[in-house]
Amino acid sequence: MRESAIEKVEHHLGSRVELPVLGQVMLPRPEKLVYYAGLGVLTALELVEWPVALAIGAGHLLADQQHSRVLHALGEAMEEA
């Protein structure tokens, strides 16, 4: 079966996991998980203070979400064409 444009975009962004209490959650791609883990390690080693790490992580997450919305809209437009 042929993959739709929206499914291709979602595959590029990460994978979905069903959690008991939270429902369906989108997991980021492995390289993004490594980024957040690295930020956590730097914070645990006190090389970066936790408020700074929180601001960096939140900014990165918000930028990724905006990128996700743009790609999702592009996928929908491609489906309509």
Short mmCIF file of N, CA and C in Angstrom, two decimals:
data_model
loop_
_atom_site.label_atom_id
_atom_site.label_comp_id
_atom_site.label_asym_id
_atom_site.label_seq_id
_atom_site.Cartn_x
_atom_site.Cartn_y
_atom_site.Cartn_z
N MET A 1 0.84 -1.18 0.00
CA MET A 1 0.00 0.00 0.00
C MET A 1 0.88 1.24 0.00
N ARG A 2 0.49 2.23 -0.78
CA ARG A 2 1.28 3.45 -0.92
C ARG A 2 1.08 4.37 0.29
N GLU A 3 2.17 4.92 0.78
CA GLU A 3 2.13 5.80 1.95
C GLU A 3 1.68 7.19 1.52
N SER A 4 0.74 7.80 2.26
CA SER A 4 0.26 9.14 1.92
C SER A 4 1.33 10.17 2.27
N ALA A 5 1.15 11.37 1.72
CA ALA A 5 2.11 12.44 1.98
C ALA A 5 2.15 12.79 3.46
N ILE A 6 0.98 12.80 4.12
CA ILE A 6 0.93 13.12 5.55
C ILE A 6 1.66 12.04 6.35
N GLU A 7 1.48 10.78 6.00
CA GLU A 7 2.17 9.70 6.70
C GLU A 7 3.68 9.80 6.52
N LYS A 8 4.13 10.22 5.33
CA LYS A 8 5.56 10.41 5.09
C LYS A 8 6.12 11.51 5.97
N VAL A 9 5.37 12.61 6.10
CA VAL A 9 5.80 13.72 6.95
C VAL A 9 5.87 13.27 8.40
N GLU A 10 4.82 12.56 8.88
CA GLU A 10 4.82 12.09 10.27
C GLU A 10 5.94 11.10 10.52
N HIS A 11 6.25 10.26 9.54
CA HIS A 11 7.35 9.30 9.69
C HIS A 11 8.67 10.05 9.84
N HIS A 12 8.82 11.14 9.10
CA HIS A 12 10.04 11.95 9.17
C HIS A 12 10.19 12.62 10.54
N LEU A 13 9.06 13.00 11.14
CA LEU A 13 9.10 13.74 12.41
C LEU A 13 9.34 12.86 13.62
N GLY A 14 8.96 11.61 13.57
CA GLY A 14 9.12 10.72 14.72
C GLY A 14 8.08 9.63 14.69
N SER A 15 7.87 9.00 15.82
CA SER A 15 6.90 7.90 15.88
C SER A 15 5.90 8.16 17.00
N ARG A 16 4.73 7.57 16.85
CA ARG A 16 3.67 7.71 17.85
C ARG A 16 3.66 6.49 18.76
N VAL A 17 3.44 6.75 20.06
CA VAL A 17 3.39 5.68 21.05
C VAL A 17 2.12 5.88 21.87
N GLU A 18 1.43 4.79 22.15
CA GLU A 18 0.22 4.83 22.97
C GLU A 18 0.60 4.61 24.43
N LEU A 19 0.34 5.61 25.29
CA LEU A 19 0.62 5.50 26.72
C LEU A 19 -0.71 5.40 27.47
N PRO A 20 -0.76 4.59 28.54
CA PRO A 20 -2.02 4.34 29.24
C PRO A 20 -2.77 5.60 29.69
N VAL A 21 -2.12 6.51 30.35
CA VAL A 21 -2.81 7.68 30.91
C VAL A 21 -2.83 8.85 29.93
N LEU A 22 -1.75 9.03 29.20
CA LEU A 22 -1.62 10.18 28.31
C LEU A 22 -2.24 10.00 26.94
N GLY A 23 -2.47 8.77 26.54
CA GLY A 23 -3.00 8.51 25.20
C GLY A 23 -1.86 8.42 24.19
N GLN A 24 -2.11 8.92 22.97
CA GLN A 24 -1.11 8.84 21.92
C GLN A 24 -0.12 10.00 22.05
N VAL A 25 1.17 9.66 22.11
CA VAL A 25 2.22 10.65 22.29
C VAL A 25 3.21 10.51 21.13
N MET A 26 3.64 11.66 20.60
CA MET A 26 4.62 11.66 19.51
C MET A 26 6.02 11.69 20.11
N LEU A 27 6.82 10.68 19.81
CA LEU A 27 8.21 10.65 20.26
C LEU A 27 9.08 11.30 19.19
N PRO A 28 10.02 12.11 19.60
CA PRO A 28 10.91 12.72 18.62
C PRO A 28 11.86 11.69 18.02
N ARG A 29 12.49 12.07 16.93
CA ARG A 29 13.46 11.20 16.29
C ARG A 29 14.65 10.97 17.23
N PRO A 30 15.39 9.88 17.03
CA PRO A 30 16.49 9.54 17.96
C PRO A 30 17.51 10.66 18.14
N GLU A 31 17.85 11.38 17.08
CA GLU A 31 18.86 12.44 17.24
C GLU A 31 18.34 13.58 18.12
N LYS A 32 17.04 13.80 18.14
CA LYS A 32 16.47 14.82 19.01
C LYS A 32 16.47 14.33 20.47
N LEU A 33 16.20 13.04 20.66
CA LEU A 33 16.27 12.47 22.01
C LEU A 33 17.70 12.58 22.56
N VAL A 34 18.69 12.37 21.71
CA VAL A 34 20.09 12.51 22.13
C VAL A 34 20.37 13.95 22.54
N TYR A 35 19.81 14.90 21.80
CA TYR A 35 19.99 16.32 22.13
C TYR A 35 19.46 16.61 23.54
N TYR A 36 18.22 16.16 23.82
CA TYR A 36 17.63 16.41 25.14
C TYR A 36 18.39 15.66 26.23
N ALA A 37 18.85 14.45 25.94
CA ALA A 37 19.63 13.69 26.92
C ALA A 37 20.95 14.41 27.22
N GLY A 38 21.59 14.92 26.18
CA GLY A 38 22.84 15.67 26.37
C GLY A 38 22.63 16.91 27.21
N LEU A 39 21.52 17.59 26.97
CA LEU A 39 21.20 18.77 27.76
C LEU A 39 20.96 18.39 29.22
N GLY A 40 20.31 17.24 29.42
CA GLY A 40 20.08 16.74 30.77
C GLY A 40 21.39 16.38 31.48
N VAL A 41 22.30 15.76 30.75
CA VAL A 41 23.61 15.40 31.33
C VAL A 41 24.38 16.66 31.71
N LEU A 42 24.40 17.66 30.83
CA LEU A 42 25.10 18.91 31.14
C LEU A 42 24.50 19.58 32.38
N THR A 43 23.19 19.47 32.52
CA THR A 43 22.54 20.03 33.70
C THR A 43 22.88 19.23 34.95
N ALA A 44 22.88 17.90 34.83
CA ALA A 44 23.20 17.04 35.98
C ALA A 44 24.64 17.26 36.45
N LEU A 45 25.53 17.53 35.51
CA LEU A 45 26.94 17.79 35.86
C LEU A 45 27.16 19.24 36.29
N GLU A 46 26.09 19.99 36.31
CA GLU A 46 26.10 21.40 36.70
C GLU A 46 27.00 22.26 35.81
N LEU A 47 27.12 21.87 34.54
CA LEU A 47 27.82 22.69 33.57
C LEU A 47 26.88 23.75 32.99
N VAL A 48 25.60 23.45 33.07
CA VAL A 48 24.55 24.39 32.65
C VAL A 48 23.55 24.44 33.80
N GLU A 49 23.14 25.63 34.19
CA GLU A 49 22.17 25.75 35.28
C GLU A 49 20.79 25.32 34.77
N TRP A 50 19.97 24.76 35.67
CA TRP A 50 18.70 24.19 35.25
C TRP A 50 17.74 25.19 34.62
N PRO A 51 17.70 26.46 35.07
CA PRO A 51 16.78 27.38 34.36
C PRO A 51 17.21 27.63 32.91
N VAL A 52 18.52 27.67 32.69
CA VAL A 52 19.03 27.87 31.34
C VAL A 52 18.73 26.64 30.49
N ALA A 53 18.95 25.46 31.04
CA ALA A 53 18.66 24.22 30.32
C ALA A 53 17.17 24.12 30.00
N LEU A 54 16.33 24.53 30.94
CA LEU A 54 14.89 24.50 30.72
C LEU A 54 14.49 25.45 29.58
N ALA A 55 15.07 26.63 29.57
CA ALA A 55 14.77 27.60 28.51
C ALA A 55 15.26 27.10 27.15
N ILE A 56 16.44 26.51 27.12
CA ILE A 56 16.97 25.97 25.87
C ILE A 56 16.09 24.82 25.36
N GLY A 57 15.76 23.91 26.25
CA GLY A 57 14.92 22.77 25.87
C GLY A 57 13.53 23.21 25.41
N ALA A 58 12.94 24.15 26.11
CA ALA A 58 11.61 24.64 25.73
C ALA A 58 11.65 25.35 24.38
N GLY A 59 12.67 26.15 24.17
CA GLY A 59 12.82 26.84 22.88
C GLY A 59 12.99 25.86 21.74
N HIS A 60 13.80 24.84 21.97
CA HIS A 60 14.03 23.82 20.95
C HIS A 60 12.74 23.06 20.65
N LEU A 61 11.99 22.73 21.69
CA LEU A 61 10.72 22.02 21.53
C LEU A 61 9.71 22.86 20.76
N LEU A 62 9.60 24.14 21.09
CA LEU A 62 8.66 25.02 20.39
C LEU A 62 9.04 25.17 18.92
N ALA A 63 10.33 25.28 18.64
CA ALA A 63 10.77 25.38 17.25
C ALA A 63 10.44 24.11 16.48
N ASP A 64 10.61 22.95 17.10
CA ASP A 64 10.28 21.68 16.46
C ASP A 64 8.79 21.57 16.19
N GLN A 65 7.95 22.04 17.12
CA GLN A 65 6.51 21.98 16.93
C GLN A 65 6.07 22.85 15.77
N GLN A 66 6.66 24.02 15.64
CA GLN A 66 6.32 24.90 14.53
C GLN A 66 6.73 24.26 13.21
N HIS A 67 7.90 23.66 13.19
CA HIS A 67 8.39 22.96 12.00
C HIS A 67 7.45 21.81 11.65
N SER A 68 6.95 21.13 12.66
CA SER A 68 6.03 20.01 12.47
C SER A 68 4.73 20.50 11.84
N ARG A 69 4.21 21.62 12.30
CA ARG A 69 2.96 22.15 11.75
C ARG A 69 3.13 22.52 10.28
N VAL A 70 4.25 23.12 9.95
CA VAL A 70 4.50 23.51 8.56
C VAL A 70 4.57 22.27 7.67
N LEU A 71 5.30 21.25 8.10
CA LEU A 71 5.41 20.04 7.31
C LEU A 71 4.08 19.32 7.19
N HIS A 72 3.28 19.33 8.25
CA HIS A 72 1.97 18.69 8.21
C HIS A 72 1.06 19.41 7.19
N ALA A 73 1.08 20.74 7.21
CA ALA A 73 0.29 21.52 6.26
C ALA A 73 0.75 21.26 4.83
N LEU A 74 2.06 21.14 4.63
CA LEU A 74 2.60 20.84 3.32
C LEU A 74 2.13 19.46 2.85
N GLY A 75 2.13 18.50 3.74
CA GLY A 75 1.66 17.16 3.41
C GLY A 75 0.20 17.16 3.01
N GLU A 76 -0.63 17.92 3.74
CA GLU A 76 -2.05 18.01 3.40
C GLU A 76 -2.23 18.67 2.04
N ALA A 77 -1.45 19.71 1.75
CA ALA A 77 -1.56 20.38 0.45
C ALA A 77 -1.16 19.43 -0.68
N MET A 78 -0.14 18.62 -0.44
CA MET A 78 0.30 17.66 -1.46
C MET A 78 -0.78 16.61 -1.70
N GLU A 79 -1.52 16.23 -0.65
CA GLU A 79 -2.58 15.24 -0.80
C GLU A 79 -3.72 15.79 -1.66
N GLU A 80 -4.01 17.08 -1.51
CA GLU A 80 -5.10 17.68 -2.26
C GLU A 80 -4.76 17.86 -3.73
N ALA A 81 -3.49 17.98 -4.03
CA ALA A 81 -3.08 18.22 -5.43
C ALA A 81 -3.16 16.98 -6.28
#
